[in-house]
CSV table of C-alpha atoms in Angstrom, one decimal:
chain,number,residue,atom,x,y,z
A,1,MET,CA,12.1,-10.7,-3.4
A,2,LEU,CA,8.5,-12.0,-3.1
A,3,THR,CA,6.5,-13.3,-6.1
A,4,VAL,CA,2.8,-13.3,-6.8
A,5,ALA,CA,1.9,-16.9,-7.5
A,6,ARG,CA,1.0,-17.8,-11.1
A,7,GLU,CA,-2.2,-19.5,-10.0
A,8,ARG,CA,-3.3,-16.2,-8.4
A,9,PRO,CA,-2.5,-13.6,-11.1
A,10,VAL,CA,-3.0,-9.9,-10.5
A,11,ASP,CA,-6.3,-8.6,-12.0
A,12,PRO,CA,-5.6,-7.2,-15.5
A,13,THR,CA,-6.8,-3.7,-14.6
A,14,THR,CA,-4.5,-3.5,-11.6
A,15,LEU,CA,-1.7,-4.9,-13.7
A,16,ALA,CA,-2.3,-2.3,-16.4
A,17,VAL,CA,-2.2,0.5,-13.8
A,18,LEU,CA,1.0,-0.8,-12.1
A,19,THR,CA,2.7,-1.2,-15.4
A,20,LEU,CA,2.1,2.4,-16.5
A,21,VAL,CA,2.9,3.9,-13.1
A,22,ASP,CA,6.1,1.9,-12.9
A,23,ARG,CA,7.2,2.9,-16.4
A,24,ILE,CA,6.6,6.6,-15.8
A,25,SER,CA,8.1,6.6,-12.4
A,26,ARG,CA,11.3,5.1,-13.9
A,27,GLU,CA,11.3,7.6,-16.7
A,28,LEU,CA,11.1,10.4,-14.1
A,29,ALA,CA,13.4,8.7,-11.6
A,30,LEU,CA,10.9,8.8,-8.8
A,31,ASP,CA,10.5,6.3,-5.9
A,32,TYR,CA,7.0,5.0,-5.1
A,33,PHE,CA,5.5,2.0,-3.3
A,34,VAL,CA,2.1,0.4,-3.1
A,35,ILE,CA,0.1,1.0,0.1
A,36,GLY,CA,-3.5,0.5,1.3
A,37,ALA,CA,-5.8,-2.4,0.5
A,38,MET,CA,-4.0,-3.2,-2.8
A,39,ALA,CA,-0.8,-3.8,-0.8
A,40,GLU,CA,-2.7,-6.1,1.4
A,41,GLU,CA,-4.2,-7.9,-1.6
A,42,LEU,CA,-0.8,-8.3,-3.3
A,43,LEU,CA,0.9,-9.7,-0.3
A,44,LEU,CA,-1.7,-11.7,1.6
A,45,TYR,CA,-3.5,-13.1,-1.3
A,46,GLY,CA,-1.2,-12.9,-4.3
A,47,VAL,CA,2.0,-14.0,-2.5
A,48,PHE,CA,0.7,-16.1,0.4
A,49,GLY,CA,-2.7,-17.3,-0.9
A,50,LEU,CA,-4.7,-15.9,2.1
A,51,ASP,CA,-8.2,-14.6,1.8
A,52,THR,CA,-8.3,-10.8,2.5
A,53,GLY,CA,-12.0,-10.7,2.9
A,54,ARG,CA,-12.5,-7.9,0.3
A,55,ALA,CA,-11.0,-7.9,-3.2
A,56,THR,CA,-10.2,-4.4,-4.5
A,57,LEU,CA,-9.2,-2.8,-7.8
A,58,ASP,CA,-8.3,0.5,-6.0
A,59,VAL,CA,-4.6,1.3,-6.2
A,60,ASP,CA,-3.0,3.6,-3.6
A,61,LEU,CA,0.5,4.7,-4.3
A,62,ALA,CA,2.8,6.7,-2.1
A,63,VAL,CA,5.2,8.8,-4.3
A,64,ALA,CA,8.3,10.5,-3.0
A,65,LEU,CA,8.4,14.0,-4.4
A,66,ASP,CA,10.2,17.3,-3.7
A,67,THR,CA,7.7,19.8,-5.3
A,68,TRP,CA,4.1,20.1,-6.3
A,69,GLN,CA,5.3,20.7,-9.9
A,70,GLN,CA,6.7,17.2,-9.9
A,71,PHE,CA,3.3,15.9,-8.7
A,72,GLU,CA,1.5,17.7,-11.6
A,73,VAL,CA,4.0,16.3,-14.1
A,74,VAL,CA,3.3,12.7,-12.8
A,75,LYS,CA,-0.4,13.2,-13.2
A,76,ALA,CA,0.0,14.8,-16.6
A,77,ARG,CA,2.2,12.0,-17.9
A,78,LEU,CA,-0.3,9.4,-16.7
A,79,VAL,CA,-3.2,11.2,-18.4
A,80,GLU,CA,-1.2,11.5,-21.6
A,81,THR,CA,-1.0,7.7,-21.8
A,82,GLY,CA,-4.8,7.8,-22.6
A,83,ALA,CA,-5.4,5.3,-19.9
A,84,PHE,CA,-6.4,7.7,-17.1
A,85,THR,CA,-8.8,10.6,-16.6
A,86,PRO,CA,-8.6,13.2,-13.9
A,87,ALA,CA,-11.1,13.3,-10.9
A,88,ARG,CA,-12.3,16.1,-8.8
A,89,GLU,CA,-10.1,15.0,-6.0
A,90,PRO,CA,-6.5,16.4,-6.6
A,91,HIS,CA,-4.8,13.1,-5.7
A,92,ARG,CA,-7.0,10.8,-7.8
A,93,LEU,CA,-7.1,9.6,-11.4
A,94,PHE,CA,-9.5,7.0,-12.9
A,95,HIS,CA,-8.3,4.2,-15.0
A,96,ARG,CA,-10.4,4.1,-18.2
A,97,ALA,CA,-12.5,0.9,-18.0
A,98,GLY,CA,-13.4,-1.4,-20.8
A,99,MET,CA,-16.9,-1.7,-22.2
A,100,GLY,CA,-19.3,-2.5,-19.3
A,101,GLN,CA,-16.6,-2.2,-16.7
A,102,LYS,CA,-16.5,0.3,-13.8
A,103,ALA,CA,-13.5,2.8,-13.8
A,104,SER,CA,-11.1,2.1,-11.0
A,105,PRO,CA,-9.3,4.8,-9.0
A,106,LEU,CA,-5.6,5.4,-8.7
A,107,ASP,CA,-4.7,7.6,-5.7
A,108,LEU,CA,-1.3,9.3,-5.8
A,109,LEU,CA,-0.2,10.3,-2.3
A,110,PRO,CA,2.9,12.5,-2.3
A,111,PHE,CA,5.4,12.7,0.6
A,112,GLY,CA,9.0,13.6,1.2
A,113,GLY,CA,10.4,17.1,0.4
A,114,ILE,CA,6.9,18.1,-0.6
A,115,GLU,CA,5.8,18.1,3.0
A,116,GLN,CA,4.9,21.5,4.4
A,117,ARG,CA,5.6,20.3,7.9
A,118,PRO,CA,7.1,17.0,8.9
A,119,ASN,CA,4.6,14.2,8.2
A,120,GLU,CA,2.0,16.5,6.6
A,121,ILE,CA,1.2,17.7,3.2
A,122,ALA,CA,-1.1,20.6,2.4
A,123,TRP,CA,-2.9,20.5,-1.0
A,124,PRO,CA,-2.6,23.5,-3.3
A,125,PRO,CA,-3.9,26.0,-4.2
A,126,ASP,CA,-5.3,27.1,-0.8
A,127,LEU,CA,-3.5,24.5,1.4
A,128,SER,CA,-6.7,24.0,3.3
A,129,ILE,CA,-6.7,20.2,2.9
A,130,ILE,CA,-4.2,18.6,5.2
A,131,MET,CA,-3.1,14.9,4.8
A,132,ASN,CA,-1.1,12.9,7.3
A,133,VAL,CA,1.8,11.1,5.7
A,134,ALA,CA,3.5,9.9,8.9
A,135,GLY,CA,5.6,6.8,8.4
A,136,TYR,CA,5.8,7.0,4.6
A,137,ARG,CA,9.5,7.7,4.5
A,138,GLU,CA,10.3,4.8,6.8
A,139,ALA,CA,7.8,2.5,5.1
A,140,LEU,CA,9.4,3.2,1.7
A,141,ALA,CA,12.9,2.4,3.1
A,142,ALA,CA,11.5,-0.9,4.5
A,143,SER,CA,9.3,-1.7,1.5
A,144,GLN,CA,9.5,-5.1,-0.2
A,145,GLU,CA,10.1,-5.9,-3.9
A,146,VAL,CA,7.2,-8.0,-5.3
A,147,GLU,CA,7.3,-9.5,-8.7
A,148,VAL,CA,3.6,-9.1,-9.8
A,149,GLN,CA,4.4,-10.7,-13.2
A,150,GLN,CA,7.4,-11.5,-15.3
A,151,ASP,CA,9.5,-8.3,-15.9
A,152,LEU,CA,7.3,-6.2,-13.5
A,153,VAL,CA,8.6,-5.7,-10.0
A,154,VAL,CA,7.1,-3.1,-7.7
A,155,ARG,CA,7.8,-2.0,-4.2
A,156,VAL,CA,5.0,-2.8,-1.7
A,157,ALA,CA,4.7,-1.7,2.0
A,158,SER,CA,5.8,-4.5,4.3
A,159,LEU,CA,3.0,-6.1,6.4
A,160,PRO,CA,4.3,-4.5,9.7
A,161,TRP,CA,4.5,-1.1,8.1
A,162,LEU,CA,1.2,-1.6,6.4
A,163,ALA,CA,-0.4,-2.2,9.8
A,164,ILE,CA,1.3,0.9,11.2
A,165,LEU,CA,0.0,3.1,8.3
A,166,LYS,CA,-3.5,1.6,8.8
A,167,LEU,CA,-3.4,2.7,12.4
A,168,PHE,CA,-2.5,6.2,11.4
A,169,ALA,CA,-5.2,6.3,8.8
A,170,TRP,CA,-7.8,4.9,11.2
A,171,ALA,CA,-6.8,7.6,13.7
A,172,ASP,CA,-7.4,10.2,11.0
A,173,ARG,CA,-10.6,9.1,9.5
A,174,GLY,CA,-11.9,6.1,11.5
A,175,THR,CA,-15.2,7.8,12.4
A,176,GLU,CA,-15.9,8.4,8.7
A,177,ASN,CA,-15.1,5.1,7.2
A,178,PRO,CA,-14.4,1.7,8.9
A,179,LYS,CA,-12.3,0.2,6.1
A,180,ASP,CA,-9.0,0.9,7.8
A,181,ALA,CA,-10.1,-0.9,10.9
A,182,LEU,CA,-11.3,-3.8,8.8
A,183,ASP,CA,-8.1,-4.0,6.9
A,184,LEU,CA,-6.1,-3.9,10.1
A,185,THR,CA,-8.2,-6.7,11.5
A,186,THR,CA,-7.4,-8.8,8.4
A,187,LEU,CA,-3.7,-8.1,8.9
A,188,LEU,CA,-3.8,-9.1,12.6
A,189,ARG,CA,-5.6,-12.4,11.8
A,190,ARG,CA,-3.5,-13.4,8.8
A,191,TYR,CA,0.0,-12.3,9.8
A,192,GLY,CA,1.0,-15.6,11.3
A,193,ALA,CA,0.1,-17.5,8.2
A,194,ALA,CA,1.8,-14.9,5.9
A,195,GLY,CA,5.2,-16.6,5.8
A,196,ASN,CA,5.7,-16.5,9.6
A,197,GLU,CA,4.8,-20.1,10.6
A,198,ASP,CA,8.4,-21.3,10.8
A,199,ARG,CA,9.3,-18.3,13.0
A,200,LEU,CA,6.5,-19.1,15.4
A,201,PHE,CA,7.8,-22.6,15.8
A,202,ALA,CA,11.5,-21.6,16.0
A,203,GLU,CA,12.8,-18.3,17.3
A,204,GLU,CA,9.4,-17.1,18.4
A,205,ILE,CA,8.4,-20.4,20.1
A,206,GLY,CA,8.3,-18.6,23.5
A,207,LEU,CA,5.5,-16.4,22.2
A,208,LEU,CA,3.6,-19.4,21.0
A,209,GLU,CA,4.1,-21.3,24.2
A,210,ALA,CA,2.9,-18.4,26.3
A,211,LEU,CA,-0.4,-18.5,24.3
A,212,ASN,CA,-0.9,-22.2,24.6
A,213,TYR,CA,0.0,-22.7,20.9
A,214,ASP,CA,-3.1,-20.7,19.8
A,215,LEU,CA,-2.1,-19.4,16.4
A,216,ASP,CA,-5.1,-17.1,16.3
A,217,LEU,CA,-3.7,-15.3,19.3
A,218,ALA,CA,-0.1,-15.6,18.2
A,219,SER,CA,-0.7,-13.9,14.9
A,220,PRO,CA,-1.6,-10.4,16.2
A,221,ARG,CA,1.0,-10.7,19.0
A,222,LEU,CA,3.7,-11.3,16.4
A,223,LEU,CA,2.6,-8.5,14.2
A,224,GLY,CA,2.6,-6.1,17.1
A,225,LYS,CA,6.1,-7.3,18.1
A,226,ASP,CA,7.4,-6.8,14.5
A,227,ALA,CA,5.7,-3.4,14.2
A,228,ALA,CA,7.4,-2.3,17.4
A,229,ARG,CA,10.8,-3.6,16.1
A,230,VAL,CA,10.6,-1.7,12.8
A,231,THR,CA,9.8,1.6,14.5
A,232,ALA,CA,12.4,1.3,17.2
């Protein structure tokens, strides 16, 4: 299990969101894991102390569900806590901000038995909005437990799977928003320093030698190698 360092505590708003989501998911016996920029923030910065380039309070959660009724129950239970308000987008809630603070979004992205076709969900009522959820099942199975504070452990997409999901998201919406490409760039640059230095100087020494011991080049090469391994 990985642990967020005490000297780099999770933002109180993010902590409040994760605490409520975790409680309700346990009560409903649902599996979920953190994806997106928040997963990058928790792992790269919180665990390994690496600058991500853009701090975020947005929380993206992939939730394994069988029916849309389950999805509505999850949303309703979160709203009933009094900490969230609905948004126009069907997948989004806003965490109520304190005085003078901006509300932060919580995006709930369902996958699993709810998929209309493999790797796709179609949002009701008219099913006209299609979302790609390719890789979510596999990413959940490979997700890592992260202790974000004492007595609160959440599952987070592993860095290789996070990179893969970012590639899928970039392919879907890259022309609309560059954030997925920027997040992927951060992963490529930071992967070597994210707990992988010993590997590069041990079992992956051949990779490092081939790149003249250039860690900046070795980092993306190692991430690519690990991403290929987890999808084999």
